[in-house]
Short mmCIF file of C-alpha atoms in Angstrom, two decimals:
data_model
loop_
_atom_site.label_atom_id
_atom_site.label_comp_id
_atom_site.label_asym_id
_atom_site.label_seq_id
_atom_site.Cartn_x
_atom_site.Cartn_y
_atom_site.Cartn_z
CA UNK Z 1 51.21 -42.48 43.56
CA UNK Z 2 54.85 -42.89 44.27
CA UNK Z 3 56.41 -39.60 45.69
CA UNK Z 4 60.35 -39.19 44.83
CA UNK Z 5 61.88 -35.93 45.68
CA UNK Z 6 64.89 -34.59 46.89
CA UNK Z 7 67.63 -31.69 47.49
CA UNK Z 8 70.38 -32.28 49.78
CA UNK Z 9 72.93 -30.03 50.95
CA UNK Z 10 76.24 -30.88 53.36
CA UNK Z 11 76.98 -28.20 55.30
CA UNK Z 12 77.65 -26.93 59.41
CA UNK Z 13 74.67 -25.94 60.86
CA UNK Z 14 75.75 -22.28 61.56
CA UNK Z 15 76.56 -21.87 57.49
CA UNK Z 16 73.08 -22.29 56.48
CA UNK Z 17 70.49 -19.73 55.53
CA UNK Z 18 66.60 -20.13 56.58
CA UNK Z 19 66.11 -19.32 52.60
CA UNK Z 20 67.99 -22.69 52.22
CA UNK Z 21 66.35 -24.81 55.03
CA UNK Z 22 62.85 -23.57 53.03
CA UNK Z 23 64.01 -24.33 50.02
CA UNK Z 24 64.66 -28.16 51.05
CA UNK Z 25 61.56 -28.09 53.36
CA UNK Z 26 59.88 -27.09 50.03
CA UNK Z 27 61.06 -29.72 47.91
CA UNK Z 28 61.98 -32.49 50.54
CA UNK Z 29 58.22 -32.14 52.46
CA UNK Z 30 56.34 -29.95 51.12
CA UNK Z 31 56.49 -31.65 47.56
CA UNK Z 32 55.17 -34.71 48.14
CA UNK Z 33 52.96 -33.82 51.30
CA UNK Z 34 51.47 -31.39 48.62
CA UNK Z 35 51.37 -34.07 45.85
CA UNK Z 36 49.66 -36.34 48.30
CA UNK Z 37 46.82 -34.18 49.73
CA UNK Z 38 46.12 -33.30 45.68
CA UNK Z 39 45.11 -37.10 45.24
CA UNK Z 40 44.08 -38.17 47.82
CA UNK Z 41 40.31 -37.09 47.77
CA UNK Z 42 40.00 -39.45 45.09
CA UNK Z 43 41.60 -42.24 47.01
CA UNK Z 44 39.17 -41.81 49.38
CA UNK Z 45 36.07 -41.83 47.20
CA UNK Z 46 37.15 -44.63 45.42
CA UNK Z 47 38.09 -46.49 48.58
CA UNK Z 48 41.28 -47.50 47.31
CA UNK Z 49 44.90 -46.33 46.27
CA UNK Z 50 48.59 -46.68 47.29
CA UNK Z 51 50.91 -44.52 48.41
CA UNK Z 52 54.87 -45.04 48.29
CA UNK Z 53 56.94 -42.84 49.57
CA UNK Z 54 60.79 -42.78 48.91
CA UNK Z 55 62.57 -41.38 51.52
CA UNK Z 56 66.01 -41.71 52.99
CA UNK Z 57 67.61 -43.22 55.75
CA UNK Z 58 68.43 -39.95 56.92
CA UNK Z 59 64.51 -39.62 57.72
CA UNK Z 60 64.95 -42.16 60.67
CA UNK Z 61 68.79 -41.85 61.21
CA UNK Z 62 70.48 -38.07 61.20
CA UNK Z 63 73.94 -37.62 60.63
CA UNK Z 64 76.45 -34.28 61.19
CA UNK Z 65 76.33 -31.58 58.07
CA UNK Z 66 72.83 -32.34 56.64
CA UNK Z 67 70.80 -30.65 59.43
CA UNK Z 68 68.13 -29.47 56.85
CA UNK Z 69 68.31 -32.49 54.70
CA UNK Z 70 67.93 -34.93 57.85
CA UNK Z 71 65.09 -32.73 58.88
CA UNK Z 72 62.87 -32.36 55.84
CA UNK Z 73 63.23 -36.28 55.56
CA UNK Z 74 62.17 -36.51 59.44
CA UNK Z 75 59.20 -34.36 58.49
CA UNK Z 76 58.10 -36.27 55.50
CA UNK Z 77 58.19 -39.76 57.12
CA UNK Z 78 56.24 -38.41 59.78
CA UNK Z 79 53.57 -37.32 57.60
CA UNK Z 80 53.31 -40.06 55.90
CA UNK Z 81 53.53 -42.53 58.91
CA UNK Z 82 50.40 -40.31 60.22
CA UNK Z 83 48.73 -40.38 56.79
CA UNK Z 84 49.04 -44.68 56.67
CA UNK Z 85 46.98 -44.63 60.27
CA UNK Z 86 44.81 -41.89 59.26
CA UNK Z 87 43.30 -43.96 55.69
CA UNK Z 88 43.94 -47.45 56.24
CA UNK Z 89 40.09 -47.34 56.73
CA UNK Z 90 39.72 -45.77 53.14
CA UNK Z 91 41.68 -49.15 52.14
CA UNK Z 92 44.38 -46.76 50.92
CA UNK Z 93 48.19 -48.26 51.45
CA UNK Z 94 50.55 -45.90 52.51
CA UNK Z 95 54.53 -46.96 52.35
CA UNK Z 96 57.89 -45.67 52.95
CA UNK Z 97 60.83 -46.97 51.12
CA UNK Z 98 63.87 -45.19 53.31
CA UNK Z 99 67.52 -46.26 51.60
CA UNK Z 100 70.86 -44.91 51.54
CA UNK Z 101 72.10 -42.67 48.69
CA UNK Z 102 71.28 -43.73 44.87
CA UNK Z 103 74.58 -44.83 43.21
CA UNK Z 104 74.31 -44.17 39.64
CA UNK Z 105 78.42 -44.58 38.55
CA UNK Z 106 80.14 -47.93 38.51
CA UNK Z 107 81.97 -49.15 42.34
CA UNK Z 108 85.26 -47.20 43.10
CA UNK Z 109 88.36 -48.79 41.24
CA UNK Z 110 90.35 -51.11 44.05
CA UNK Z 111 93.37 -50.33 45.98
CA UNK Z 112 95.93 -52.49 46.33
CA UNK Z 113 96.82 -52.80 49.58
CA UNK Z 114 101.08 -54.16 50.44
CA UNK Z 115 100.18 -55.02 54.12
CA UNK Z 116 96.96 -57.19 54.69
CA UNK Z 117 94.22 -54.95 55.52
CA UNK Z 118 91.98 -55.51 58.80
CA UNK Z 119 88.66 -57.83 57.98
CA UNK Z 120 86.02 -55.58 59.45
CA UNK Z 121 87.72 -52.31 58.17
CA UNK Z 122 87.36 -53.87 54.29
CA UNK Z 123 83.70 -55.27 54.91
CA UNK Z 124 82.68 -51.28 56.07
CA UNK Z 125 84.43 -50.25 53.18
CA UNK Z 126 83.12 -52.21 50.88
CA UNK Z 127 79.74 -51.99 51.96
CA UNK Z 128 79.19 -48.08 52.52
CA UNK Z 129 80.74 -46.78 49.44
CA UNK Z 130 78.66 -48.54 46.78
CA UNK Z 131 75.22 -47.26 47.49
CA UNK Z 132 71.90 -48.30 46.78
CA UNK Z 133 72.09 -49.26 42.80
CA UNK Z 134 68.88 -47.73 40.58
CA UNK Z 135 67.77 -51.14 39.50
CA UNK Z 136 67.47 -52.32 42.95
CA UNK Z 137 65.47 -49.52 44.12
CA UNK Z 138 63.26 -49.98 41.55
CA UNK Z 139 63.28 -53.33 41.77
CA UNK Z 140 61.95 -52.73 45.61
CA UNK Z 141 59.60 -50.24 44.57
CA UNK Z 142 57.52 -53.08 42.54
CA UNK Z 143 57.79 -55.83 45.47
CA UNK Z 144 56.61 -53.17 47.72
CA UNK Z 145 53.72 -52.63 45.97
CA UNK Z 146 52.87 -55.77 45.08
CA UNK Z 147 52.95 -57.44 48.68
CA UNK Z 148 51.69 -54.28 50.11
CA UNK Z 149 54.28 -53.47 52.07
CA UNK Z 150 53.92 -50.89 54.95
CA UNK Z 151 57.87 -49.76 55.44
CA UNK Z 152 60.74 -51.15 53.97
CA UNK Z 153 64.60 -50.68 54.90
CA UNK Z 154 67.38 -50.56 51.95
CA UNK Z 155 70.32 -50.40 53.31
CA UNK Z 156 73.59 -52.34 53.82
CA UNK Z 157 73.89 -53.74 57.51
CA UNK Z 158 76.30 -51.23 59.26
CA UNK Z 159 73.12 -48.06 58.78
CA UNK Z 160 70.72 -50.84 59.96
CA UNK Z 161 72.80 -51.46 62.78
CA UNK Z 162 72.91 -47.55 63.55
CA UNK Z 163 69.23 -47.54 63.55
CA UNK Z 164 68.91 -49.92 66.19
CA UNK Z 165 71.68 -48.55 67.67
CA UNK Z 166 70.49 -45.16 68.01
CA UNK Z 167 67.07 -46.96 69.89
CA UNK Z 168 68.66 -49.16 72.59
CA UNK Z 169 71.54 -47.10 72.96
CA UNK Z 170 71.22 -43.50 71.81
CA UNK Z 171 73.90 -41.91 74.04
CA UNK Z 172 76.50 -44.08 72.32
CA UNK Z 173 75.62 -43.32 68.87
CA UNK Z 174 75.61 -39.31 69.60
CA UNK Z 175 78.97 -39.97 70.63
CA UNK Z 176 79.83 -42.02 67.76
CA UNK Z 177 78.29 -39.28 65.02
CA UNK Z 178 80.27 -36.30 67.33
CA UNK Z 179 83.41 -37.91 67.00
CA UNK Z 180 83.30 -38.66 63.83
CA UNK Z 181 81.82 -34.95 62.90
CA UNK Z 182 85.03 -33.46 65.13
CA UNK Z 183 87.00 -35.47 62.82
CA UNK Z 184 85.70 -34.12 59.44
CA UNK Z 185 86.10 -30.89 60.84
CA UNK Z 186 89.64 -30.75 61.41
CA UNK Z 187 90.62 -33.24 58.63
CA UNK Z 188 89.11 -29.84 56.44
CA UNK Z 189 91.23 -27.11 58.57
CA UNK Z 190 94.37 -28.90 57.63
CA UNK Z 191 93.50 -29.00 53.96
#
């Protein structure tokens, strides 16, 4: 069973409804909790099955304007992280496949640039506007099943870094996602 759902929404906190926050709740977690408790009786009689859940980053790591989004994904990779402990004994394999967003157009045209621009600043760049292409999500989805994987990370190295990051030194990254969220907000008042 491979689970795949998602709504997202990017928005302040204070603009969103509760209808909203259930509607992604109900599509984001309920869905493939639902999905998963449907099938899984006969999982368990059989004594086999796998599970793969794809999930985003944003179920490990949240960032500033996708409150409900970041929590639906928190929810779902905690069910399913309880679910892999609760029927490993069933022989049932339970995995989560969290990656950044799915890029489905072709790379941004590039900018020529008259001064030479700063190493670092063009390796972020280039590296957290592409996205996770289809084919390599798929492409994950079959090794992960095949080797049996239990959780798998697809994403370029600056989120892995945040992840880690946001373990050994969480007070840093808050301060690091506020800043960058009081940015966005006035960058929009002066358009």
């Amino acid at each position: 069973l491979i689970c795949n759902s998602s709504m997202k929404l990017k928005a302040p906190v204070q603009s969103v409804s509760l209808e909203m926050d259930r509607s992604i709740m109900d599509i984001n977690y309920f869905g493939p909790s639902t999905l998963t408790k449907g099938i899984l009786p006969a999982m368990i009689s059989r004594r086999s099955g796998h599970i793969v859940l794809l999930n985003s980053i944003q179920g490990r790591l949240a960032v500033p304007f996708r409150s409900s989004y970041a929590a639906s994904k928190h929810a779902v990779q905690a069910f399913f992280d309880c679910l892999r402990a609760e029927v490993e004994e069933y022989g049932i394999i339970v995995s989560t496949i969290s990656h950044t967003f799915i890029n489905n157009s072709d790379p941004p045209p590039v900018v020529e640039v008259t001064q030479k621009p700063n190493a670092v600043v063009e390796y972020i760049q280039s590296h957290l506007t592409h996205g996770v292409k289809p084919s390599a999500l798929a492409n994950e989805i079959v090794q992960t099943v095949n080797r049996k994987r239990k959780e798998v990370l697809l994403a370029h190295p600056i989120p892995r870094v945040a992840l880690y990051i946001r373990s050994l030194f969480p007070p840093f990254l808050f301060a690091v996602l506020a800043a960058g969220a009081k940015d966005s907000v006035l960058a929009e008042q002066i358009q």
